[in-house]
Coordinates of C-alpha atoms in Angstrom, one line a residue:
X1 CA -112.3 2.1 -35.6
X2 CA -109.2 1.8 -33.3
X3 CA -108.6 -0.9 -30.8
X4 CA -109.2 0.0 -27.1
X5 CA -106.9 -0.8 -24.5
X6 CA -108.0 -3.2 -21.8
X7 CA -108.0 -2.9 -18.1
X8 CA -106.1 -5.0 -15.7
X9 CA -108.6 -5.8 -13.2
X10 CA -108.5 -9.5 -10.9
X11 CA -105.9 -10.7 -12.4
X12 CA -107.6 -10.5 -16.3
X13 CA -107.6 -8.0 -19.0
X14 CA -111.3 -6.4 -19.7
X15 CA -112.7 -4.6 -21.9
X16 CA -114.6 -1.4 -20.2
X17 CA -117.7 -0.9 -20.5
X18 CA -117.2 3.0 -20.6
X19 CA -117.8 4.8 -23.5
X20 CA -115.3 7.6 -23.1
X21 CA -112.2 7.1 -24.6
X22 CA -109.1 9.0 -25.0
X23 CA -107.3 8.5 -28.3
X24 CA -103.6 7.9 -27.6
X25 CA -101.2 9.6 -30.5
X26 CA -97.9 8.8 -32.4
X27 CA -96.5 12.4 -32.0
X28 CA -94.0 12.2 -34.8
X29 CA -97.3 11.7 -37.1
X30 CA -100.5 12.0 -35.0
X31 CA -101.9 8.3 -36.2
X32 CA -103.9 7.5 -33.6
X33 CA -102.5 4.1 -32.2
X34 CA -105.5 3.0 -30.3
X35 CA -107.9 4.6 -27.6
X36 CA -107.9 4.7 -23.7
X37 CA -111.0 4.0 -21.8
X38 CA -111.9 6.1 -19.1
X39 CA -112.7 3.3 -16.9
X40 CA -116.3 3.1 -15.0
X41 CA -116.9 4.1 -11.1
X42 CA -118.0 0.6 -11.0
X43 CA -114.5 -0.6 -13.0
X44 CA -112.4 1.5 -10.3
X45 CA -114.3 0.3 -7.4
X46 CA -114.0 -3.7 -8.9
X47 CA -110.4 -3.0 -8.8
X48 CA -110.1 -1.8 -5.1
X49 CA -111.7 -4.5 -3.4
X50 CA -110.2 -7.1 -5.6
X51 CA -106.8 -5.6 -4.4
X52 CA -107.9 -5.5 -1.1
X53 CA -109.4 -8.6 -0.9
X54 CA -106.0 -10.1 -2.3
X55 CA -104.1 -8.3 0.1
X56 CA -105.3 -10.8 2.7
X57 CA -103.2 -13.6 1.3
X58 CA -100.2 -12.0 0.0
X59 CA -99.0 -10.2 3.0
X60 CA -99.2 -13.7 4.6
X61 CA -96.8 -15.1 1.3
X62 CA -93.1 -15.5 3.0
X63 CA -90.9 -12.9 1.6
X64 CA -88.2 -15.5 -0.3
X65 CA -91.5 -16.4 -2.5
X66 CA -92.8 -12.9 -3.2
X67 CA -88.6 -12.6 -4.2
X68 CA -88.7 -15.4 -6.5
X69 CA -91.7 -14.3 -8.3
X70 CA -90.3 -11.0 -9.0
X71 CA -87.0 -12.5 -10.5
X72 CA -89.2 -14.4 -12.7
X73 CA -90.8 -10.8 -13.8
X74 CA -87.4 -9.2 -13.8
X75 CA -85.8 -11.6 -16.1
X76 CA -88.8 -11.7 -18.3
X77 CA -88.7 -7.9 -18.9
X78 CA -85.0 -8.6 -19.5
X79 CA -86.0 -10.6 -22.6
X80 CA -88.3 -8.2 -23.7
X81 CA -86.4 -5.3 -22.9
X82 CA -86.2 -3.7 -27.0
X83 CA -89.8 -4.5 -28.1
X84 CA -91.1 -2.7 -24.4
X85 CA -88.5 0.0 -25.7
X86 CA -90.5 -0.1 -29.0
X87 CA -93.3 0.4 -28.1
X88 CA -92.6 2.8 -25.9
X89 CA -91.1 4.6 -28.9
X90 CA -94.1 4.8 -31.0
X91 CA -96.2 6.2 -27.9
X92 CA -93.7 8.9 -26.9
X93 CA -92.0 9.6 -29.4
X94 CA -88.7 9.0 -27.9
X95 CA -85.9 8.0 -30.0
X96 CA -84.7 4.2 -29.7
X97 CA -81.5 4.8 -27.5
X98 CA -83.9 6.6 -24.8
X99 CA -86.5 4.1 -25.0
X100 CA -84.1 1.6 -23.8
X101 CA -82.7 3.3 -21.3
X102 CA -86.5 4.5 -20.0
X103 CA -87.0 0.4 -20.0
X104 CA -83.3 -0.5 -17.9
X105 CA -83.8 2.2 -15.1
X106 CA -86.9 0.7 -14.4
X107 CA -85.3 -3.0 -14.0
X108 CA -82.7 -2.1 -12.0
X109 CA -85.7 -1.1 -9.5
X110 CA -87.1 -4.8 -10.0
X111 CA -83.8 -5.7 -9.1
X112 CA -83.4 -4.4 -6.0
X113 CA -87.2 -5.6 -5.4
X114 CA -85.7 -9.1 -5.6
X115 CA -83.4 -8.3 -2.3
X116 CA -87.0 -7.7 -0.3
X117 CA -86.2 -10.0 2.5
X118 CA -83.0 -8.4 3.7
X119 CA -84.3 -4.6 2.9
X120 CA -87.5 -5.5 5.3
X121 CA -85.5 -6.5 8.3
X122 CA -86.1 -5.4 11.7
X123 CA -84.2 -4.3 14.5
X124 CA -83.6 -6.2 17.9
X125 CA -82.3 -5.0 21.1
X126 CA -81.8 -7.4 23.7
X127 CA -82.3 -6.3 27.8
X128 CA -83.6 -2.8 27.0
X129 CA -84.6 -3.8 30.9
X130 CA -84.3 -6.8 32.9
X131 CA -85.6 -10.2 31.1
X132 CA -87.3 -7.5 28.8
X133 CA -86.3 -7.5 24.7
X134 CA -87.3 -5.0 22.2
X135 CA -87.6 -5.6 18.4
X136 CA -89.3 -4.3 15.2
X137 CA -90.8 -5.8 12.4
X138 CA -91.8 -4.0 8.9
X139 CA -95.2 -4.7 7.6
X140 CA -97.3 -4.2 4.3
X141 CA -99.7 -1.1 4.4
X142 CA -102.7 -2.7 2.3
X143 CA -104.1 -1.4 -1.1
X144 CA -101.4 1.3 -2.6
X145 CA -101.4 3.6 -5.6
X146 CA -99.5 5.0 -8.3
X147 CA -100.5 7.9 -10.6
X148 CA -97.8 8.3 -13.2
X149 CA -96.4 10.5 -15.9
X150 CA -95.9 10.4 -19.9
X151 CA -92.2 11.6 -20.0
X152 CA -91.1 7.5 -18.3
X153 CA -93.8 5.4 -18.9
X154 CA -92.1 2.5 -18.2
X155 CA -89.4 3.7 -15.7
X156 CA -92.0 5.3 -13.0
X157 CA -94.8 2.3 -13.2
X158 CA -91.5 0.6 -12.1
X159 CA -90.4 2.5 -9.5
X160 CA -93.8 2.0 -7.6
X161 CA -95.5 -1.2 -7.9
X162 CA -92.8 -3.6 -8.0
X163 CA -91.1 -2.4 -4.9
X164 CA -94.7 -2.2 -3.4
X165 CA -96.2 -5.3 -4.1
X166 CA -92.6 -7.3 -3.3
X167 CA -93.5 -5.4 -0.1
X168 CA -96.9 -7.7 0.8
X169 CA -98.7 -5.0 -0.6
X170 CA -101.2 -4.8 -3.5
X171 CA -101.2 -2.0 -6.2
X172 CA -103.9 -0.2 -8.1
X173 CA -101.8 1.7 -11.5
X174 CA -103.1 4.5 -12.8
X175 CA -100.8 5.5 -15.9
X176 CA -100.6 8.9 -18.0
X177 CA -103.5 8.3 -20.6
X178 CA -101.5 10.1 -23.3
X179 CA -99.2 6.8 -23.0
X180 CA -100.1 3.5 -21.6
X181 CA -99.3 1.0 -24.0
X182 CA -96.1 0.5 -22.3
X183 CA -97.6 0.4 -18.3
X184 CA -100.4 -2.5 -20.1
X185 CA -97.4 -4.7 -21.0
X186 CA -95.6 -4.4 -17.9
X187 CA -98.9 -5.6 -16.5
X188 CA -99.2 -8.7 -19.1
X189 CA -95.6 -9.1 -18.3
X190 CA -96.0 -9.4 -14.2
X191 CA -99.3 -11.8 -15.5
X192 CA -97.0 -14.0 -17.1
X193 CA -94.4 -14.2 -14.5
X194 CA -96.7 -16.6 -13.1
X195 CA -98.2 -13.9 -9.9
X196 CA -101.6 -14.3 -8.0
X197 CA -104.5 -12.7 -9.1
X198 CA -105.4 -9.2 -7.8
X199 CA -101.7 -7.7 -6.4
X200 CA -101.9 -5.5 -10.1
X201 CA -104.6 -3.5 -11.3
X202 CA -104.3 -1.2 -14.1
X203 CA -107.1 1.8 -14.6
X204 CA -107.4 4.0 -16.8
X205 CA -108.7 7.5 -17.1
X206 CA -108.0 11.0 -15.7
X207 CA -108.5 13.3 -13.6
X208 CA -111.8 11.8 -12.6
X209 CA -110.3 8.5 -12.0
X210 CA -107.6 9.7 -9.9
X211 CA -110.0 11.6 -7.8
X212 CA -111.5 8.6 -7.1
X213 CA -108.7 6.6 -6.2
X214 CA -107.2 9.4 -3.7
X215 CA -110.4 9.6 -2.0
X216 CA -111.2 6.3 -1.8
X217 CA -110.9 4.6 2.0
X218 CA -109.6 1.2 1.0
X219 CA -106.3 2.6 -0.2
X220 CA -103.6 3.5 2.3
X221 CA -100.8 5.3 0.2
X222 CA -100.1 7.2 -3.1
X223 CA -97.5 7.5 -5.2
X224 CA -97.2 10.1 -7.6
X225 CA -95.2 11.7 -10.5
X226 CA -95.9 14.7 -12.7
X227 CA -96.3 18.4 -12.8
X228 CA -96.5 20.5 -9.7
X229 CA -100.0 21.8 -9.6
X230 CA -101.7 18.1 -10.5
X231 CA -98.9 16.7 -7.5
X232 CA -100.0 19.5 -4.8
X233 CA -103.9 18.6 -5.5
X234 CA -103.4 15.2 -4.9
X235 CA -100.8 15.7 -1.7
X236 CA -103.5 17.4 -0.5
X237 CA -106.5 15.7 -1.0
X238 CA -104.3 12.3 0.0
X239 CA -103.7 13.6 3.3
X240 CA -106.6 15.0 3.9
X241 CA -108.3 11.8 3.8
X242 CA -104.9 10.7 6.1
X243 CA -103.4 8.5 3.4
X244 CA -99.7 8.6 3.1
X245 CA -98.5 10.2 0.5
X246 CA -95.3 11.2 -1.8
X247 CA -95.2 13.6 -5.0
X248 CA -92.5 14.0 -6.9
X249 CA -93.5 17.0 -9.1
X250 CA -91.6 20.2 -10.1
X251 CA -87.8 21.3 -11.2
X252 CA -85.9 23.6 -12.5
X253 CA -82.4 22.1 -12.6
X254 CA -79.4 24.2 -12.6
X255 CA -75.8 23.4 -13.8
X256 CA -73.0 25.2 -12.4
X257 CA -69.8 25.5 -14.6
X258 CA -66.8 27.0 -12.9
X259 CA -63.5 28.3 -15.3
X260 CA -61.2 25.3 -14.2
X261 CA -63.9 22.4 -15.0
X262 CA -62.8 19.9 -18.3
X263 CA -64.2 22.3 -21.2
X264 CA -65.0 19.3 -23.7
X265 CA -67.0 17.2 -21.1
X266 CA -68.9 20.4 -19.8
X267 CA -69.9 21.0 -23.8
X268 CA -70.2 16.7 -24.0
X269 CA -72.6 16.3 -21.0
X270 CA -74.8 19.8 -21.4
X271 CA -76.4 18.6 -24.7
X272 CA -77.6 15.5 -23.9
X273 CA -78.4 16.7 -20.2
X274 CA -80.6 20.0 -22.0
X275 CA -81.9 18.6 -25.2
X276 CA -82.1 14.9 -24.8
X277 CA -85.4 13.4 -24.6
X278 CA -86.9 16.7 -26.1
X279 CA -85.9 18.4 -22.6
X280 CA -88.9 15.9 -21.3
X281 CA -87.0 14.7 -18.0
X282 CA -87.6 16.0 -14.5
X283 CA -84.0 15.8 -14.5
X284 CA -83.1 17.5 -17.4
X285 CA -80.4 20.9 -17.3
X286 CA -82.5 23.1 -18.0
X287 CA -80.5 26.5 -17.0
X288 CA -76.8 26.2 -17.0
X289 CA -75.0 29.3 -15.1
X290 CA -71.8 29.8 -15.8
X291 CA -69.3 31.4 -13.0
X292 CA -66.3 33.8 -14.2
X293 CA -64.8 32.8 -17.8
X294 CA -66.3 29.5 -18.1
X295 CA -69.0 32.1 -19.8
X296 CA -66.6 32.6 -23.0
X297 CA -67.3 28.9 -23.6
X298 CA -71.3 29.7 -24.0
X299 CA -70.5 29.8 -28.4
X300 CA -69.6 26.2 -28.3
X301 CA -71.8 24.9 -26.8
X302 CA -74.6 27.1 -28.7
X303 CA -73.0 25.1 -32.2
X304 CA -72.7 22.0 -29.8
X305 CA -76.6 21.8 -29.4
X306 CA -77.4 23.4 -32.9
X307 CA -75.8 20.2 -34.4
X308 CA -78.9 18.1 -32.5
X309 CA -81.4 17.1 -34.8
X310 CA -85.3 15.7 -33.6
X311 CA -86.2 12.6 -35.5
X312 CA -88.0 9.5 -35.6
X313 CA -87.6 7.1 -32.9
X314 CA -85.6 4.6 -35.3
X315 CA -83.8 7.2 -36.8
X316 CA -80.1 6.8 -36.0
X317 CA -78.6 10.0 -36.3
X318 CA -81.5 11.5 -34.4
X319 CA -80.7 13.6 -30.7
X320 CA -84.3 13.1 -29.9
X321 CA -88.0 12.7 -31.0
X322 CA -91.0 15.2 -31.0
X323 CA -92.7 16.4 -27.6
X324 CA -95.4 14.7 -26.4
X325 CA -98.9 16.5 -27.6
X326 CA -99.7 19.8 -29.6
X327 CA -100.6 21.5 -26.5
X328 CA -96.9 20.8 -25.2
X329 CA -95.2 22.2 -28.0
X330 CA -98.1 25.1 -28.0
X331 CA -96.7 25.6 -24.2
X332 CA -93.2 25.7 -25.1
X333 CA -93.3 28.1 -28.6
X334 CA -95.4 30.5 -25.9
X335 CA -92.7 30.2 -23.4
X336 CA -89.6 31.0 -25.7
X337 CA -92.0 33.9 -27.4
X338 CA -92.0 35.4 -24.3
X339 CA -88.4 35.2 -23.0
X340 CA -87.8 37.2 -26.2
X341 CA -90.3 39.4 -25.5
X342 CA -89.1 40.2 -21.8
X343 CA -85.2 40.8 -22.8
X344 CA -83.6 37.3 -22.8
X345 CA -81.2 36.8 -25.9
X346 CA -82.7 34.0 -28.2
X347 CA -79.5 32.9 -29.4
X348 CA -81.2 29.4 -31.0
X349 CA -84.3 29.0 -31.6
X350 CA -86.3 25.9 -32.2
X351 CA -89.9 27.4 -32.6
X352 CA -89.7 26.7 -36.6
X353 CA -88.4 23.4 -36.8
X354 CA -90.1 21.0 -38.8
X355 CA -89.6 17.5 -40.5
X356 CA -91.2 17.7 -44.5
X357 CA -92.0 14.5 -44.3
X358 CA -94.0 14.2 -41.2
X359 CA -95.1 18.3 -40.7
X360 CA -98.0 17.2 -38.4
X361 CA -95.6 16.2 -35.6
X362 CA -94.9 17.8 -32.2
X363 CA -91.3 19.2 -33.3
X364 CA -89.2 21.5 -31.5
X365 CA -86.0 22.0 -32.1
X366 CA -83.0 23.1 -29.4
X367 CA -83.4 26.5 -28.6
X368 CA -80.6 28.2 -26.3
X369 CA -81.4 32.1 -24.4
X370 CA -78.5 34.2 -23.1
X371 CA -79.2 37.0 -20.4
X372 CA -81.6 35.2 -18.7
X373 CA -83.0 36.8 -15.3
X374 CA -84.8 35.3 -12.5
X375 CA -88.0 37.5 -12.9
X376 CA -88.0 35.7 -16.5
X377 CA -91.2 33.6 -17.5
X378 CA -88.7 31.4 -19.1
X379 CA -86.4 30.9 -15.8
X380 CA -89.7 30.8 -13.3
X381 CA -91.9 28.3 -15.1
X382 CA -90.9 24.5 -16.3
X383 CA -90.3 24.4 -19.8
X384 CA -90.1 20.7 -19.9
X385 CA -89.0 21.2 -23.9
X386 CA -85.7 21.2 -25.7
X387 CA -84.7 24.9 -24.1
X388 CA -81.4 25.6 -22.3
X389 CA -81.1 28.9 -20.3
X390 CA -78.1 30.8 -19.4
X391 CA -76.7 32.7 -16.9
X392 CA -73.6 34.4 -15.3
X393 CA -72.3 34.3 -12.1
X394 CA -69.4 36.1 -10.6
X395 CA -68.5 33.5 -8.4
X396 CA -69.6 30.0 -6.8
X397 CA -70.9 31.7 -3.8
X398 CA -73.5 33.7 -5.7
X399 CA -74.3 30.9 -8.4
X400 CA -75.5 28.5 -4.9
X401 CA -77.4 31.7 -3.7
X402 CA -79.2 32.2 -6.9
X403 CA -80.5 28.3 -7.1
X404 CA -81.1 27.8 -3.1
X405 CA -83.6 30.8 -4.4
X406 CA -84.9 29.2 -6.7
X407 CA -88.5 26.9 -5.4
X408 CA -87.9 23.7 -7.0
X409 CA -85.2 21.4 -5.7
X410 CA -84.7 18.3 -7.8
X411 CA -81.4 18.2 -9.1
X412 CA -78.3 20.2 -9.8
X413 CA -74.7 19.6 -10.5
X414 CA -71.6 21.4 -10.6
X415 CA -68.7 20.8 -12.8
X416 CA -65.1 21.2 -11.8
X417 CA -62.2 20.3 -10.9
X418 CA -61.7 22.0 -7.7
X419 CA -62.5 18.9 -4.5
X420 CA -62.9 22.2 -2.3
X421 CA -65.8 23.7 -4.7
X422 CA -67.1 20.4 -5.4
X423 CA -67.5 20.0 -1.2
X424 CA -68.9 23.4 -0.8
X425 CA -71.3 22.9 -3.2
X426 CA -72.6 20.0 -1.9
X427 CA -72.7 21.2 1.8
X428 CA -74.6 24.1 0.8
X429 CA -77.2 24.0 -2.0
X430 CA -81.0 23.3 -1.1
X431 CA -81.1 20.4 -3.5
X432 CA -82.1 16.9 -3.3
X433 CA -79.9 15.3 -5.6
X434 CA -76.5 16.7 -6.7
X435 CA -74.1 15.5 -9.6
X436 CA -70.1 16.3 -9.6
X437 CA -69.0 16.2 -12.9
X438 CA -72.5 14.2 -13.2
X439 CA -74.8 16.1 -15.1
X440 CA -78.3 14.3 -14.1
X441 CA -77.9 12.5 -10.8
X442 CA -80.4 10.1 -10.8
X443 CA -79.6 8.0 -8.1
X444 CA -79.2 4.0 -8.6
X445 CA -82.1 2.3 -6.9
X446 CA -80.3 1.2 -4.2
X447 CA -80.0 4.8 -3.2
X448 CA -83.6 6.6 -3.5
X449 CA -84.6 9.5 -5.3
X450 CA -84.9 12.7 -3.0
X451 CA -86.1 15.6 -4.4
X452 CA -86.4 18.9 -2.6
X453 CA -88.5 22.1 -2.0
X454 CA -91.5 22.0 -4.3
X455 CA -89.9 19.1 -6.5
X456 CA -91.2 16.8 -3.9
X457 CA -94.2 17.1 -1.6
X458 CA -94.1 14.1 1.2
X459 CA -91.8 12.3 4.2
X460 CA -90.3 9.5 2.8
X461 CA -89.2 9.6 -1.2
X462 CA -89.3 7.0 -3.9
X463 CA -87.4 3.7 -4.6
X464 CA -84.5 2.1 -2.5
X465 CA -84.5 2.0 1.3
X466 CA -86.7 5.2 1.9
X467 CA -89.4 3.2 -1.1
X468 CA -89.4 0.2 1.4
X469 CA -89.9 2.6 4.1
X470 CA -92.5 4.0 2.5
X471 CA -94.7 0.8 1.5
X472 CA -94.4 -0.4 5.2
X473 CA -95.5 0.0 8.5
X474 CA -92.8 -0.5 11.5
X475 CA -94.5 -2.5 14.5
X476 CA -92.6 -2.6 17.7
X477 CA -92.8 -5.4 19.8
X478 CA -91.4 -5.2 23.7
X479 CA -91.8 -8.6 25.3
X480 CA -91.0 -10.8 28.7
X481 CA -90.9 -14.5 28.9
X482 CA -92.0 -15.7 33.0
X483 CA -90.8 -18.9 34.0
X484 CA -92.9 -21.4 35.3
X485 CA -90.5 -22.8 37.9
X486 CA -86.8 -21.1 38.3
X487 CA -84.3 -22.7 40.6
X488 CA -81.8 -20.4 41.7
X489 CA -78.1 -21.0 43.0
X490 CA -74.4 -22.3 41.5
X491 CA -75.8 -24.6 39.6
X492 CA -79.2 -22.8 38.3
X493 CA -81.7 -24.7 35.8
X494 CA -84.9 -23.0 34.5
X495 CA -87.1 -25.4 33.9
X496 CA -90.0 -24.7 31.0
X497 CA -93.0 -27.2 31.4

């Protein structure tokens, strides 16, 4: 019998009274590491109106003091940085060095939490007409969502509520089941930092639960993260029911590698950008197209990523741990299957790859394809595994044509060493977030994360000063002070009784 995680409901952890669990998996060994309840209609519903019903006290709590309280939680995820990056191993799979980098992205959006007051000002404008000022204030929404992914299970949780809830907001969490250990600790973590009961709720569950929360009424915006199809149902059912809402789904990212870029940092920084994290990243390389010669260095870097070895998550001289579940390595053996079988070049292939001593994990070694096409399976679909794609271009021009064709827009990057193709690039690809000589340009939270196309469905996108934007409401306020008694000439007084 397995332990079953808790829920964070008004401010306590409970057991749930449902009896539908989901088993939650080491995938380097498939030991089951404890069980996910599929929390109750009545569980779900408890944690709404306790949000809501906290709401009406925090959005009164003076910014500086919802600051303070979050530099308390910041610093104590600080101290606990490697054992969240533990446990987030064991869950995911992910080897050490990733864990702790999933962990660090997600407190430098904590950190710029802390700078709430100044990122919530206003604007004033002073005799818009005569006697008459205008000025603005931002305002918490309410109750707020978040529905996130496996692949950053401590990152995205912290994207979202953190920012949210430093925003007079309250949250309701609803992490991947296939991994929330790590979204529970943050949530005993933010308990400890000392905040009042009922701004964080954790549920868990599915598809069943989320339905629930995007439908309910109480809860005025939703934040999600994951794959395309699961991100487009709940944009639209969100809306629908007139909620705001912002999904960042989809990608198929594209580097660009033109003949006169650094050869050793192209081959350096398209490993780790393809294969690391088992190609689990919505920011990952996934198809690298090379323009003119830079194609004659494609050998190297096939023997650059054939060197990178999956392993366990303490495992030193590991590149990167298993995929998440069976059914995701069943996915991606299918999808480098049929790139063979429609006429891409399988020039590494990772289908076979196994550890002896743990053969029951989700392993899948690096696999690399030559003569890709865009009418590919392999080029149309996201892999989201440990498979790079190649392809030729015969010149910069008609490598930014082929990815502005492309539907998803997440990220790309282009490596050079030209300032005019760096610029041109830039100015004209239909992408969200670009890298020069950058391979995955995730933006520091200061900046937010703007994905394009279908890569992100919604207005306003996540974290930094478009985040803010998105957990608030802007009132505008036009007013005119009369005077009781005015005397007018040389020497005018206004007097105010």
């Amino acid at each position: 019998m397995h332990s079953k995680l808790p829920l964070y409901i008004d401010g306590e952890f409970k057991a749930s009274q449902s009896t539908r669990t989901i088993p939650v998996k080491n995938p380097a060994t498939q030991l089951v590491l404890t069980d996910t309840p599929c929390a109750t209609k009545e569980e779900v519903e408890q944690a709404i109106s306790s949000a809501k019903k906290a709401f009406q006290s925090w959005k009164e709590t003076p910014s500086p003091e919802r600051a303070r309280l979050m530099l308390r939680y910041q610093q104590l995820l600080k101290e606990h940085h490697d054992e969240l990056a533990e446990i987030l191993s064991q869950e995911t799979g992910k080897i050490f060095a990733d864990a702790k980098g999933d962990v660090w992205r997600g407190i430098e959006v904590v950190e710029q939490a802390c700078n709430i007051s100044s990122s919530m000002m206003g604007e004033t404008a002073e005799n818009v007409a005569r006697d008459i000022d205008t000025y603005s204030f931002m305002q918490p929404l309410g109750v707020c969502a978040g529905i996130t992914p496996f692949n950053f299970p401590a990152m995205i949780p912290l994207w979202m509520f953190p920012l949210a809830i430093a925003c007079g907001n309250t949250f309701i969490l609803k992490p991947s089941e296939q991994d929330p250990m790590t979204p529970v600790r943050l949530a005993e973590l933010f308990h400890e930092a000392g905040f009042p009961k009922g701004l964080l709720q954790v549920i868990h569950g599915d598809k069943e639960q989320v339905d629930q929360i995007i439908n309910h009424p109480d809860i005025k915006a939703i934040s999600f993260v994951g794959s395309a199809h699961v991100g487009q149902h709940i944009y639209r059912t969100g809306t629908d029911n007139l909620k705001r809402v912002q999904c960042m789904t989809g990608a198929k990212n594209h580097m660009v590698i033109m003949p006169d870029a650094n050869k050793s940092q192209v081959i350096n920084n398209i490993v780790g950008a393809s294969v690391g994290a088992a190609g689990q990243r919505c920011m990952a390389i996934s198809v690298a197209v090379f323009v003119g010669e830079s194609k004659e260095w494609i050998p190297e870097i096939k023997a650059a990523i054939a060197k990178v070895k999956p392993g366990l998550w303490n495992d030193e001289e590991a590149g990167f741990g298993p995929v998440i579940s069976p059914e995701a390595k069943a996915r991606i053996l299918k999808l480098i299957e049929q790139g063979k079988q429609e006429g891409a070049v399988c020039e590494l292939d990772g289908s076979s790859f196994s550890l002896p001593e743990y053969p029951e994990g989700n392993w899948v070694g690096p696999s690399l394809f030559t003569g890709v096409t865009p009418d590919m399976a392999i080029y149309k679909e996201e892999i989201f595994g440990p498979v790079l794609l190649t392809m030729e271009s015969d010149s910069l021009e008609q490598a930014v044509e082929l990815i502005n064709q492309n539907p998803y827009g997440n990220g790309t990057s282009i490596f050079t060493e030209s300032g005019s193709a760096a610029r041109y690039f830039q100015h004209n690809i239909e992408v969200g977030q670009v890298g020069i000589n950058v391979p995955i340009p995730v933006p520091l939270p200061f900046f937010s994360f703007t994905g394009w196309k279908n890569s992100f469905y919604g207005d306003l996108h996540a974290y930094g000063k478009q985040g803010v934007r998105f957990y608030t409401e802007t009132k505008t306020i036009t007013s005119r002070w009369f005077d009781e008694e005015s005397l007018h000439g040389p020497n005018m007084t206004i007097s105010l009784k």
